[in-house]
Amino acid sequence: MVEHRTELHRLLAEALIAHLGVVVGGHPVVLPVAFAVDLDGPDQDGTLYVHGSVAAGWLRSAADATVCVTVTELDGLVAARSAFHHSMNYRSAVVIGTARIVEDPDERRHALGLTVDHMIPGRDATLREPTRKELAATAVLAVPLHEASMKSRGEGPVDDQEDIDAGVWGGVIPLRRTAGDPIPAEDASGPVPADVVRRAASL
Amino acid sequence: MVEHRTELHRLLAEALIAHLGVVVGGHPVVLPVAFAVDLDGPDQDGTLYVHGSVAAGWLRSAADATVCVTVTELDGLVAARSAFHHSMNYRSAVVIGTARIVEDPDERRHALGLTVDHMIPGRDATLREPTRKELAATAVLAVPLHEASMKSRGEGPVDDQEDIDAGVWGGVIPLRRTAGDPIPAEDASGPVPADVVRRAASL
């Protein structure tokens, strides 16, 4: 279980987006969201934060309801010797819990800063403080990391012996995410900041 | 709308995994799945196929129920001049529909072949036929592509003028998926097949 939590925390640190599942009007809606994690957050076993516009319909459906936040990194395509054994290498965390709307101003500010730093570590400290208007326009949801399951596959094809004996090729196409050089906005001036350079180099 | 469908079809052709949302016992569960698309499939505006083990619990919950299949490609991190305007560049399709369990043997075989070819185009034709046992162990779900919404962001930061005037840097870290050279299984022999080489080069 310790190993499981370590893998979970590593995946959550590496991944950039999550897929949030909410029941809206009786049926599931799954949306891509930015997220952040505070392992020392106020919820059991740590807090996963997502945020959105206060105008977003899914936020109203999520408040105080059970939601599912799934984070997946795809690591490879597994070309087996049969259609049946084709697979993918991946790491995926499924977090299920009651979504709490964060009301406390300090926790909201903290969660939004973590979200910026999750994208680009260190960047939040280089930016001006959010205005009251900006904070009022943003809703923050907290989900406990307590009920989290982790699944992964990270190996070559697992084939039937007769297919191997038949000489069919099997293997893996490894996949990863890479970043290009940062592209300054047309109206940007000055050098690319160190945090952005570091982030691009780390991806 | 034609443009929208073209973008949708392009995203579905490029993406490798989907996130399937199902309501299980009243709450949402979101799982990463392989998928395939048949634009000429039997469902309205085409068919999206996902498959799984017949033993999987979520499959029973999905049958004849409304499900949500979301496909997202992340294209960049948008470093704005304020925390509030930080964003991501992405393309995302949200498909909502009633999941039909595919019973027809020909359609099942067709869907599984499409799924292999979605991973590695051309590979299915190089493999032996699935056995009856393999087909019996695999459930195939079909979701109509009719109710599909597409969202995307693909530009630089959109900032407040005073933050631009303050000289803060803004820009984008572009992201993409890349493939490494195919890694043969330890018990593989012979050259890497042309379809696998082509696929790795295309990613």
mmCIF file of C-alpha atoms in Angstrom:
data_model
loop_
_atom_site.group_PDB
_atom_site.id
_atom_site.type_symbol
_atom_site.label_atom_id
_atom_site.label_comp_id
_atom_site.label_asym_id
_atom_site.label_seq_id
_atom_site.Cartn_x
_atom_site.Cartn_y
_atom_site.Cartn_z
ATOM 1 C CA MET A 1 0.000 0.000 0.000
ATOM 2 C CA VAL A 2 2.905 2.372 0.697
ATOM 3 C CA GLU A 3 4.272 1.507 -2.726
ATOM 4 C CA HIS A 4 0.825 2.092 -4.195
ATOM 5 C CA ARG A 5 0.625 5.572 -2.632
ATOM 6 C CA THR A 6 4.121 6.417 -3.857
ATOM 7 C CA GLU A 7 3.168 5.454 -7.412
ATOM 8 C CA LEU A 8 -0.077 7.392 -7.093
ATOM 9 C CA HIS A 9 1.707 10.516 -5.909
ATOM 10 C CA ARG A 10 4.297 10.237 -8.668
ATOM 11 C CA LEU A 11 1.618 9.911 -11.359
ATOM 12 C CA LEU A 12 -0.332 12.874 -9.973
ATOM 13 C CA ALA A 13 2.868 14.933 -9.944
ATOM 14 C CA GLU A 14 3.712 14.047 -13.557
ATOM 15 C CA ALA A 15 0.328 14.253 -15.246
ATOM 16 C CA LEU A 16 -0.939 17.574 -16.558
ATOM 17 C CA ILE A 17 -4.660 16.982 -16.954
ATOM 18 C CA ALA A 18 -7.366 14.925 -15.304
ATOM 19 C CA HIS A 19 -10.755 13.746 -16.513
ATOM 20 C CA LEU A 20 -13.516 14.692 -14.091
ATOM 21 C CA GLY A 21 -16.688 12.615 -14.084
ATOM 22 C CA VAL A 22 -19.879 14.113 -12.697
ATOM 23 C CA VAL A 23 -23.452 12.847 -12.831
ATOM 24 C CA VAL A 24 -25.578 15.545 -14.472
ATOM 25 C CA GLY A 25 -29.308 14.886 -14.781
ATOM 26 C CA GLY A 26 -28.797 11.173 -14.194
ATOM 27 C CA HIS A 27 -26.115 10.597 -16.801
ATOM 28 C CA PRO A 28 -22.330 10.850 -16.664
ATOM 29 C CA VAL A 29 -20.393 13.806 -18.047
ATOM 30 C CA VAL A 30 -16.607 13.572 -18.361
ATOM 31 C CA LEU A 31 -14.566 16.736 -18.846
ATOM 32 C CA PRO A 32 -10.834 17.421 -19.098
ATOM 33 C CA VAL A 33 -9.612 19.661 -16.288
ATOM 34 C CA ALA A 34 -6.419 21.123 -14.906
ATOM 35 C CA PHE A 35 -5.733 19.945 -11.385
ATOM 36 C CA ALA A 36 -3.391 20.238 -8.448
ATOM 37 C CA VAL A 37 -2.571 18.120 -5.435
ATOM 38 C CA ASP A 38 -1.855 19.028 -1.831
ATOM 39 C CA LEU A 39 -0.716 15.888 -0.026
ATOM 40 C CA ASP A 40 -0.982 17.827 3.240
ATOM 41 C CA GLY A 41 -4.386 19.256 2.324
ATOM 42 C CA PRO A 42 -7.352 19.191 4.705
ATOM 43 C CA ASP A 43 -9.015 16.079 3.241
ATOM 44 C CA GLN A 44 -8.344 12.471 4.160
ATOM 45 C CA ASP A 45 -4.987 11.326 2.714
ATOM 46 C CA GLY A 46 -4.560 14.665 0.956
ATOM 47 C CA THR A 47 -6.564 16.854 -1.394
ATOM 48 C CA LEU A 48 -6.947 16.939 -5.147
ATOM 49 C CA TYR A 49 -8.127 20.327 -6.415
ATOM 50 C CA VAL A 50 -9.918 21.154 -9.638
ATOM 51 C CA HIS A 51 -11.341 24.519 -10.530
ATOM 52 C CA GLY A 52 -13.654 26.086 -13.042
ATOM 53 C CA SER A 53 -15.763 29.090 -13.832
ATOM 54 C CA VAL A 54 -18.539 29.645 -11.299
ATOM 55 C CA ALA A 55 -20.823 29.756 -14.364
ATOM 56 C CA ALA A 56 -20.026 26.157 -15.381
ATOM 57 C CA GLY A 57 -23.032 23.863 -15.114
ATOM 58 C CA TRP A 58 -21.025 20.808 -14.091
ATOM 59 C CA LEU A 59 -19.781 22.623 -10.990
ATOM 60 C CA ARG A 60 -23.279 22.863 -9.585
ATOM 61 C CA SER A 61 -23.786 19.139 -10.217
ATOM 62 C CA ALA A 62 -20.466 18.301 -8.571
ATOM 63 C CA ALA A 63 -20.901 20.224 -5.329
ATOM 64 C CA ASP A 64 -21.345 17.819 -2.402
ATOM 65 C CA ALA A 65 -21.843 14.959 -4.852
ATOM 66 C CA THR A 66 -19.656 11.932 -5.502
ATOM 67 C CA VAL A 67 -17.310 12.645 -8.376
ATOM 68 C CA CYS A 68 -14.591 10.630 -10.093
ATOM 69 C CA VAL A 69 -11.263 12.143 -11.092
ATOM 70 C CA THR A 70 -9.176 9.969 -13.381
ATOM 71 C CA VAL A 71 -5.591 10.756 -14.321
ATOM 72 C CA THR A 72 -3.955 8.730 -17.076
ATOM 73 C CA GLU A 73 -0.535 8.763 -18.668
ATOM 74 C CA LEU A 74 -0.079 6.684 -21.806
ATOM 75 C CA ASP A 75 3.351 5.053 -22.021
ATOM 76 C CA GLY A 76 3.206 2.744 -24.999
ATOM 77 C CA LEU A 77 1.330 0.744 -27.612
ATOM 78 C CA VAL A 78 1.694 -2.994 -27.079
ATOM 79 C CA ALA A 79 1.774 -4.821 -30.409
ATOM 80 C CA ALA A 80 1.052 -8.426 -29.518
ATOM 81 C CA ARG A 81 0.978 -11.479 -31.812
ATOM 82 C CA SER A 82 -2.818 -11.602 -31.759
ATOM 83 C CA ALA A 83 -5.546 -8.970 -31.808
ATOM 84 C CA PHE A 84 -6.761 -10.252 -28.435
ATOM 85 C CA HIS A 85 -3.482 -9.528 -26.646
ATOM 86 C CA HIS A 86 -3.002 -6.041 -28.063
ATOM 87 C CA SER A 87 -2.837 -3.589 -25.195
ATOM 88 C CA MET A 88 -1.381 -0.324 -24.012
ATOM 89 C CA ASN A 89 1.183 0.557 -21.394
ATOM 90 C CA TYR A 90 -0.185 3.219 -19.084
ATOM 91 C CA ARG A 91 -0.514 4.463 -15.545
ATOM 92 C CA SER A 92 -3.948 5.499 -14.328
ATOM 93 C CA ALA A 93 -5.334 6.730 -11.019
ATOM 94 C CA VAL A 94 -9.057 6.730 -10.283
ATOM 95 C CA VAL A 95 -10.024 8.974 -7.369
ATOM 96 C CA ILE A 96 -13.617 8.793 -6.135
ATOM 97 C CA GLY A 97 -14.950 11.054 -3.427
ATOM 98 C CA THR A 98 -17.370 13.720 -2.358
ATOM 99 C CA ALA A 99 -16.523 17.052 -3.946
ATOM 100 C CA ARG A 100 -16.298 19.891 -1.472
ATOM 101 C CA ILE A 101 -16.710 23.449 -2.743
ATOM 102 C CA VAL A 102 -13.818 25.360 -1.194
ATOM 103 C CA GLU A 103 -15.188 28.458 0.536
ATOM 104 C CA ASP A 104 -12.250 29.516 2.690
ATOM 105 C CA PRO A 105 -10.429 32.383 0.900
ATOM 106 C CA ASP A 106 -6.975 31.233 2.014
ATOM 107 C CA GLU A 107 -7.569 27.677 0.834
ATOM 108 C CA ARG A 108 -8.971 28.934 -2.479
ATOM 109 C CA ARG A 109 -5.929 31.135 -3.052
ATOM 110 C CA HIS A 110 -3.639 28.261 -2.059
ATOM 111 C CA ALA A 111 -5.390 25.838 -4.438
ATOM 112 C CA LEU A 112 -5.182 28.229 -7.389
ATOM 113 C CA GLY A 113 -1.498 28.848 -6.733
ATOM 114 C CA LEU A 114 -0.888 25.099 -6.616
ATOM 115 C CA THR A 115 -2.717 24.745 -9.938
ATOM 116 C CA VAL A 116 -0.451 27.296 -11.641
ATOM 117 C CA ASP A 117 2.616 25.669 -10.096
ATOM 118 C CA HIS A 118 1.416 22.233 -11.178
ATOM 119 C CA MET A 119 1.604 23.501 -14.767
ATOM 120 C CA ILE A 120 4.818 25.463 -14.328
ATOM 121 C CA PRO A 121 6.551 24.952 -10.978
ATOM 122 C CA GLY A 122 7.572 28.230 -9.373
ATOM 123 C CA ARG A 123 5.491 30.425 -11.648
ATOM 124 C CA ASP A 124 2.814 31.455 -9.158
ATOM 125 C CA ALA A 125 5.345 33.382 -7.054
ATOM 126 C CA THR A 126 6.313 35.455 -10.109
ATOM 127 C CA LEU A 127 2.756 36.676 -10.769
ATOM 128 C CA ARG A 128 0.632 39.413 -9.214
ATOM 129 C CA GLU A 129 -2.014 38.420 -6.668
ATOM 130 C CA PRO A 130 -5.427 37.447 -8.089
ATOM 131 C CA THR A 131 -7.994 40.235 -7.801
ATOM 132 C CA ARG A 132 -11.160 39.820 -5.755
ATOM 133 C CA LYS A 133 -13.103 39.789 -9.016
ATOM 134 C CA GLU A 134 -10.956 36.961 -10.404
ATOM 135 C CA LEU A 135 -11.324 34.935 -7.221
ATOM 136 C CA ALA A 136 -15.089 35.503 -7.230
ATOM 137 C CA ALA A 137 -15.314 34.170 -10.792
ATOM 138 C CA THR A 138 -13.488 30.947 -9.941
ATOM 139 C CA ALA A 139 -14.922 27.944 -8.132
ATOM 140 C CA VAL A 140 -12.566 25.453 -6.516
ATOM 141 C CA LEU A 141 -13.516 21.842 -5.816
ATOM 142 C CA ALA A 142 -11.632 19.645 -3.351
ATOM 143 C CA VAL A 143 -11.712 15.843 -3.574
ATOM 144 C CA PRO A 144 -10.107 13.631 -0.895
ATOM 145 C CA LEU A 145 -7.292 11.404 -2.148
ATOM 146 C CA HIS A 146 -8.412 8.701 0.277
ATOM 147 C CA GLU A 147 -10.336 6.517 -2.161
ATOM 148 C CA ALA A 148 -7.808 6.236 -4.957
ATOM 149 C CA SER A 149 -6.993 3.175 -6.990
ATOM 150 C CA MET A 150 -3.984 2.926 -9.217
ATOM 151 C CA LYS A 151 -3.600 0.668 -12.243
ATOM 152 C CA SER A 152 -0.671 0.345 -14.556
ATOM 153 C CA ARG A 153 0.802 -1.806 -17.271
ATOM 154 C CA GLY A 154 4.426 -1.436 -18.238
ATOM 155 C CA GLU A 155 5.767 -4.455 -20.066
ATOM 156 C CA GLY A 156 6.001 -6.182 -23.394
ATOM 157 C CA PRO A 157 3.240 -8.248 -24.980
ATOM 158 C CA VAL A 158 1.953 -11.309 -23.126
ATOM 159 C CA ASP A 159 1.221 -13.771 -25.897
ATOM 160 C CA ASP A 160 0.086 -17.331 -26.412
ATOM 161 C CA GLN A 161 3.060 -19.632 -26.958
ATOM 162 C CA GLU A 162 1.760 -20.913 -30.291
ATOM 163 C CA ASP A 163 1.612 -17.357 -31.655
ATOM 164 C CA ILE A 164 5.200 -16.752 -30.530
ATOM 165 C CA ASP A 165 6.239 -20.055 -32.099
ATOM 166 C CA ALA A 166 4.526 -19.020 -35.338
ATOM 167 C CA GLY A 167 7.162 -16.279 -35.631
ATOM 168 C CA VAL A 168 4.834 -13.277 -35.518
ATOM 169 C CA TRP A 169 6.644 -10.152 -34.299
ATOM 170 C CA GLY A 170 5.659 -8.644 -30.955
ATOM 171 C CA GLY A 171 6.865 -5.589 -29.114
ATOM 172 C CA VAL A 172 6.099 -2.130 -27.822
ATOM 173 C CA ILE A 173 6.042 1.329 -29.373
ATOM 174 C CA PRO A 174 7.084 3.532 -26.423
ATOM 175 C CA LEU A 175 5.270 6.858 -26.118
ATOM 176 C CA ARG A 176 6.042 9.969 -24.184
ATOM 177 C CA ARG A 177 5.092 13.620 -24.005
ATOM 178 C CA THR A 178 7.639 16.154 -25.141
ATOM 179 C CA ALA A 179 7.688 19.928 -25.020
ATOM 180 C CA GLY A 180 8.956 22.234 -27.711
ATOM 181 C CA ASP A 181 10.739 25.519 -27.064
ATOM 182 C CA PRO A 182 8.507 28.079 -25.329
ATOM 183 C CA ILE A 183 6.728 30.336 -27.839
ATOM 184 C CA PRO A 184 6.515 33.950 -26.613
ATOM 185 C CA ALA A 185 3.204 35.751 -27.118
ATOM 186 C CA GLU A 186 3.326 38.336 -29.915
ATOM 187 C CA ASP A 187 3.146 41.113 -27.350
ATOM 188 C CA ALA A 188 5.693 39.546 -24.991
ATOM 189 C CA SER A 189 9.025 41.181 -24.339
ATOM 190 C CA GLY A 190 12.144 40.167 -22.491
ATOM 191 C CA PRO A 191 13.707 36.743 -22.090
ATOM 192 C CA VAL A 192 11.707 33.584 -21.372
ATOM 193 C CA PRO A 193 11.590 33.324 -17.557
ATOM 194 C CA ALA A 194 13.707 30.672 -15.862
ATOM 195 C CA ASP A 195 10.677 28.761 -14.531
ATOM 196 C CA VAL A 196 9.219 28.405 -18.037
ATOM 197 C CA VAL A 197 12.573 27.355 -19.508
ATOM 198 C CA ARG A 198 13.009 24.764 -16.755
ATOM 199 C CA ARG A 199 9.490 23.428 -17.226
ATOM 200 C CA ALA A 200 9.853 23.022 -20.976
ATOM 201 C CA ALA A 201 13.173 21.235 -20.461
ATOM 202 C CA SER A 202 11.625 18.890 -17.883
ATOM 203 C CA LEU A 203 8.781 17.674 -20.103
ATOM 204 C CA MET B 1 -21.234 22.225 -38.214
ATOM 205 C CA VAL B 2 -19.414 20.564 -41.122
ATOM 206 C CA GLU B 3 -16.200 22.116 -39.851
ATOM 207 C CA HIS B 4 -17.048 20.889 -36.357
ATOM 208 C CA ARG B 5 -17.523 17.311 -37.607
ATOM 209 C CA THR B 6 -14.257 17.474 -39.555
ATOM 210 C CA GLU B 7 -12.386 18.569 -36.428
ATOM 211 C CA LEU B 8 -14.147 15.884 -34.402
ATOM 212 C CA HIS B 9 -13.208 13.162 -36.869
ATOM 213 C CA ARG B 10 -9.599 14.367 -37.005
ATOM 214 C CA LEU B 11 -9.288 14.339 -33.212
ATOM 215 C CA LEU B 12 -10.818 10.864 -32.970
ATOM 216 C CA ALA B 13 -8.394 9.636 -35.638
ATOM 217 C CA GLU B 14 -5.363 11.097 -33.842
ATOM 218 C CA ALA B 15 -6.103 10.279 -30.213
ATOM 219 C CA LEU B 16 -5.092 6.918 -28.784
ATOM 220 C CA ILE B 17 -7.208 6.648 -25.650
ATOM 221 C CA ALA B 18 -10.600 7.800 -24.448
ATOM 222 C CA HIS B 19 -12.032 8.264 -20.978
ATOM 223 C CA LEU B 20 -15.320 6.419 -20.566
ATOM 224 C CA GLY B 21 -17.759 7.666 -17.941
ATOM 225 C CA VAL B 22 -20.398 5.301 -16.590
ATOM 226 C CA VAL B 23 -22.782 5.678 -13.667
ATOM 227 C CA VAL B 24 -22.199 2.753 -11.294
ATOM 228 C CA GLY B 25 -24.398 2.531 -8.209
ATOM 229 C CA GLY B 26 -25.412 6.170 -8.568
ATOM 230 C CA HIS B 27 -21.944 7.663 -8.840
ATOM 231 C CA PRO B 28 -19.680 8.308 -11.811
ATOM 232 C CA VAL B 29 -16.747 6.074 -12.710
ATOM 233 C CA VAL B 30 -14.256 7.238 -15.345
ATOM 234 C CA LEU B 31 -11.885 4.726 -16.923
ATOM 235 C CA PRO B 32 -9.255 4.987 -19.652
ATOM 236 C CA VAL B 33 -10.094 2.798 -22.643
ATOM 237 C CA ALA B 34 -8.841 2.001 -26.104
ATOM 238 C CA PHE B 35 -11.363 2.903 -28.768
ATOM 239 C CA ALA B 36 -12.076 2.852 -32.469
ATOM 240 C CA VAL B 37 -14.352 4.756 -34.791
ATOM 241 C CA ASP B 38 -16.414 3.646 -37.769
ATOM 242 C CA LEU B 39 -17.829 6.742 -39.445
ATOM 243 C CA ASP B 40 -19.996 4.437 -41.569
ATOM 244 C CA GLY B 41 -21.053 2.359 -38.562
ATOM 245 C CA PRO B 42 -24.681 1.437 -37.863
ATOM 246 C CA ASP B 43 -25.338 4.209 -35.308
ATOM 247 C CA GLN B 44 -26.477 7.750 -36.012
ATOM 248 C CA ASP B 45 -23.605 9.814 -37.477
ATOM 249 C CA GLY B 46 -21.218 6.901 -37.035
ATOM 250 C CA THR B 47 -20.147 4.565 -34.256
ATOM 251 C CA LEU B 48 -17.522 4.807 -31.544
ATOM 252 C CA TYR B 49 -16.482 1.400 -30.218
ATOM 253 C CA VAL B 50 -14.940 0.540 -26.878
ATOM 254 C CA HIS B 51 -14.335 -2.947 -25.593
ATOM 255 C CA GLY B 52 -13.476 -4.724 -22.408
ATOM 256 C CA SER B 53 -13.458 -8.034 -20.636
ATOM 257 C CA VAL B 54 -16.930 -9.525 -20.239
ATOM 258 C CA ALA B 55 -15.991 -9.830 -16.547
ATOM 259 C CA ALA B 56 -15.587 -6.051 -16.089
ATOM 260 C CA GLY B 57 -18.179 -4.585 -13.742
ATOM 261 C CA TRP B 58 -18.445 -1.269 -15.580
ATOM 262 C CA LEU B 59 -19.593 -3.077 -18.712
ATOM 263 C CA ARG B 60 -22.734 -4.305 -17.012
ATOM 264 C CA SER B 61 -23.453 -0.755 -15.810
ATOM 265 C CA ALA B 62 -22.870 0.661 -19.283
ATOM 266 C CA ALA B 63 -25.130 -1.669 -21.260
ATOM 267 C CA ASP B 64 -28.183 0.215 -22.555
ATOM 268 C CA ALA B 65 -27.320 3.135 -20.273
ATOM 269 C CA THR B 66 -26.222 6.645 -21.170
ATOM 270 C CA VAL B 67 -22.444 6.848 -21.161
ATOM 271 C CA CYS B 68 -19.968 9.631 -21.879
ATOM 272 C CA VAL B 69 -16.823 9.076 -23.915
ATOM 273 C CA THR B 70 -14.336 11.935 -23.767
ATOM 274 C CA VAL B 71 -11.249 12.134 -25.958
ATOM 275 C CA THR B 72 -8.653 14.789 -25.182
ATOM 276 C CA GLU B 73 -5.356 15.758 -26.736
ATOM 277 C CA LEU B 74 -3.210 18.221 -24.821
ATOM 278 C CA ASP B 75 -1.337 20.639 -27.095
ATOM 279 C CA GLY B 76 0.275 23.167 -24.792
ATOM 280 C CA LEU B 77 0.624 24.937 -21.463
ATOM 281 C CA VAL B 78 -0.449 28.571 -21.667
ATOM 282 C CA ALA B 79 1.683 30.720 -19.365
ATOM 283 C CA ALA B 80 -0.293 33.932 -18.996
ATOM 284 C CA ARG B 81 0.673 37.117 -17.111
ATOM 285 C CA SER B 82 -1.715 36.322 -14.268
ATOM 286 C CA ALA B 83 -2.719 33.133 -12.467
ATOM 287 C CA PHE B 84 -6.307 33.699 -13.587
ATOM 288 C CA HIS B 85 -5.497 33.583 -17.303
ATOM 289 C CA HIS B 86 -3.292 30.498 -17.145
ATOM 290 C CA SER B 87 -4.771 27.861 -19.393
ATOM 291 C CA MET B 88 -4.004 24.921 -21.625
ATOM 292 C CA ASN B 89 -4.216 24.393 -25.342
ATOM 293 C CA TYR B 90 -6.149 21.240 -26.109
ATOM 294 C CA ARG B 91 -8.730 19.556 -28.292
ATOM 295 C CA SER B 92 -11.495 17.604 -26.607
ATOM 296 C CA ALA B 93 -14.540 15.715 -27.830
ATOM 297 C CA VAL B 94 -17.373 14.738 -25.502
ATOM 298 C CA VAL B 95 -19.633 12.017 -26.901
ATOM 299 C CA ILE B 96 -22.795 11.192 -24.975
ATOM 300 C CA GLY B 97 -25.113 8.386 -25.964
ATOM 301 C CA THR B 98 -26.758 5.118 -25.125
ATOM 302 C CA ALA B 99 -24.252 2.287 -25.108
ATOM 303 C CA ARG B 100 -25.305 -0.676 -27.193
ATOM 304 C CA ILE B 101 -23.753 -4.066 -26.456
ATOM 305 C CA VAL B 102 -22.690 -5.391 -29.849
ATOM 306 C CA GLU B 103 -24.083 -8.904 -30.281
ATOM 307 C CA ASP B 104 -23.672 -9.468 -34.016
ATOM 308 C CA PRO B 105 -20.530 -11.604 -34.553
ATOM 309 C CA ASP B 106 -19.536 -9.788 -37.741
ATOM 310 C CA GLU B 107 -19.859 -6.362 -36.135
ATOM 311 C CA ARG B 108 -17.906 -7.540 -33.080
ATOM 312 C CA ARG B 109 -15.100 -8.880 -35.256
ATOM 313 C CA HIS B 110 -15.129 -5.669 -37.300
ATOM 314 C CA ALA B 111 -14.976 -3.476 -34.175
ATOM 315 C CA LEU B 112 -12.055 -5.403 -32.688
ATOM 316 C CA GLY B 113 -10.152 -5.194 -35.961
ATOM 317 C CA LEU B 114 -10.766 -1.444 -36.082
ATOM 318 C CA THR B 115 -9.463 -1.163 -32.516
ATOM 319 C CA VAL B 116 -6.186 -2.895 -33.404
ATOM 320 C CA ASP B 117 -5.865 -0.771 -36.538
ATOM 321 C CA HIS B 118 -6.599 2.384 -34.549
ATOM 322 C CA MET B 119 -3.469 1.613 -32.520
ATOM 323 C CA ILE B 120 -1.373 0.428 -35.445
ATOM 324 C CA PRO B 121 -2.967 0.966 -38.867
ATOM 325 C CA GLY B 122 -2.770 -2.129 -41.027
ATOM 326 C CA ARG B 123 -1.803 -4.488 -38.230
ATOM 327 C CA ASP B 124 -5.069 -6.408 -37.940
ATOM 328 C CA ALA B 125 -4.646 -7.894 -41.419
ATOM 329 C CA THR B 126 -1.250 -9.322 -40.404
ATOM 330 C CA LEU B 127 -2.642 -11.277 -37.437
ATOM 331 C CA ARG B 128 -4.447 -14.594 -37.144
ATOM 332 C CA GLU B 129 -8.223 -14.565 -36.679
ATOM 333 C CA PRO B 130 -9.472 -14.286 -33.073
ATOM 334 C CA THR B 131 -10.590 -17.614 -31.636
ATOM 335 C CA ARG B 132 -14.172 -18.200 -30.526
ATOM 336 C CA LYS B 133 -12.907 -18.261 -26.946
ATOM 337 C CA GLU B 134 -11.222 -14.867 -27.350
ATOM 338 C CA LEU B 135 -14.334 -13.361 -28.907
ATOM 339 C CA ALA B 136 -16.499 -14.807 -26.120
ATOM 340 C CA ALA B 137 -14.265 -13.179 -23.493
ATOM 341 C CA THR B 138 -14.557 -9.723 -25.066
ATOM 342 C CA ALA B 139 -17.517 -7.377 -24.823
ATOM 343 C CA VAL B 140 -17.892 -4.586 -27.368
ATOM 344 C CA LEU B 141 -19.858 -1.403 -26.705
ATOM 345 C CA ALA B 142 -21.098 0.889 -29.470
ATOM 346 C CA VAL B 143 -21.884 4.561 -28.846
ATOM 347 C CA PRO B 144 -23.460 6.777 -31.542
ATOM 348 C CA LEU B 145 -21.324 9.736 -32.608
ATOM 349 C CA HIS B 146 -24.481 11.806 -33.027
ATOM 350 C CA GLU B 147 -24.344 13.730 -29.760
ATOM 351 C CA ALA B 148 -20.750 14.924 -29.822
ATOM 352 C CA SER B 149 -19.456 18.297 -28.774
ATOM 353 C CA MET B 150 -15.986 19.506 -29.579
ATOM 354 C CA LYS B 151 -14.016 22.112 -27.658
ATOM 355 C CA SER B 152 -10.556 23.389 -28.342
ATOM 356 C CA ARG B 153 -8.113 26.115 -27.457
ATOM 357 C CA GLY B 154 -5.085 26.738 -29.612
ATOM 358 C CA GLU B 155 -3.607 30.174 -29.110
ATOM 359 C CA GLY B 156 -1.364 32.278 -26.936
ATOM 360 C CA PRO B 157 -2.342 33.780 -23.592
ATOM 361 C CA VAL B 158 -5.259 36.217 -23.474
ATOM 362 C CA ASP B 159 -4.197 38.728 -20.857
ATOM 363 C CA ASP B 160 -5.357 41.944 -19.263
ATOM 364 C CA GLN B 161 -3.684 44.937 -20.899
ATOM 365 C CA GLU B 162 -2.257 46.227 -17.623
ATOM 366 C CA ASP B 163 -0.464 42.919 -17.028
ATOM 367 C CA ILE B 164 1.011 43.067 -20.528
ATOM 368 C CA ASP B 165 2.049 46.682 -19.921
ATOM 369 C CA ALA B 166 3.703 45.621 -16.660
ATOM 370 C CA GLY B 167 6.192 43.654 -18.761
ATOM 371 C CA VAL B 168 5.394 40.182 -17.420
ATOM 372 C CA TRP B 169 6.328 37.462 -19.923
ATOM 373 C CA GLY B 170 3.560 35.397 -21.511
ATOM 374 C CA GLY B 171 3.623 32.535 -23.961
ATOM 375 C CA VAL B 172 3.007 28.871 -24.608
ATOM 376 C CA ILE B 173 4.966 25.697 -23.958
ATOM 377 C CA PRO B 174 3.898 23.494 -26.889
ATOM 378 C CA LEU B 175 3.360 19.822 -26.096
ATOM 379 C CA ARG B 176 3.124 16.790 -28.275
ATOM 380 C CA ARG B 177 3.280 13.025 -28.075
ATOM 381 C CA THR B 178 6.296 11.309 -29.556
ATOM 382 C CA ALA B 179 7.132 7.670 -30.089
ATOM 383 C CA GLY B 180 10.497 6.036 -29.569
ATOM 384 C CA ASP B 181 11.869 3.230 -31.704
ATOM 385 C CA PRO B 182 9.802 0.027 -31.421
ATOM 386 C CA ILE B 183 11.156 -2.289 -28.707
ATOM 387 C CA PRO B 184 10.970 -5.958 -29.743
ATOM 388 C CA ALA B 185 9.762 -8.426 -27.110
ATOM 389 C CA GLU B 186 12.564 -10.574 -25.689
ATOM 390 C CA ASP B 187 11.191 -13.590 -27.509
ATOM 391 C CA ALA B 188 10.587 -11.736 -30.783
ATOM 392 C CA SER B 189 12.511 -12.585 -33.902
ATOM 393 C CA GLY B 190 12.784 -11.071 -37.328
ATOM 394 C CA PRO B 191 12.608 -7.458 -38.396
ATOM 395 C CA VAL B 192 10.095 -4.963 -36.999
ATOM 396 C CA PRO B 193 7.081 -5.175 -39.354
ATOM 397 C CA ALA B 194 6.461 -2.293 -41.744
ATOM 398 C CA ASP B 195 3.140 -1.328 -40.104
ATOM 399 C CA VAL B 196 4.814 -0.945 -36.695
ATOM 400 C CA VAL B 197 7.726 1.038 -38.164
ATOM 401 C CA ARG B 198 5.292 3.340 -39.983
ATOM 402 C CA ARG B 199 3.180 3.838 -36.874
ATOM 403 C CA ALA B 200 6.136 4.743 -34.680
ATOM 404 C CA ALA B 201 7.349 7.200 -37.318
ATOM 405 C CA SER B 202 3.895 8.809 -37.552
ATOM 406 C CA LEU B 203 3.545 9.548 -33.835
#
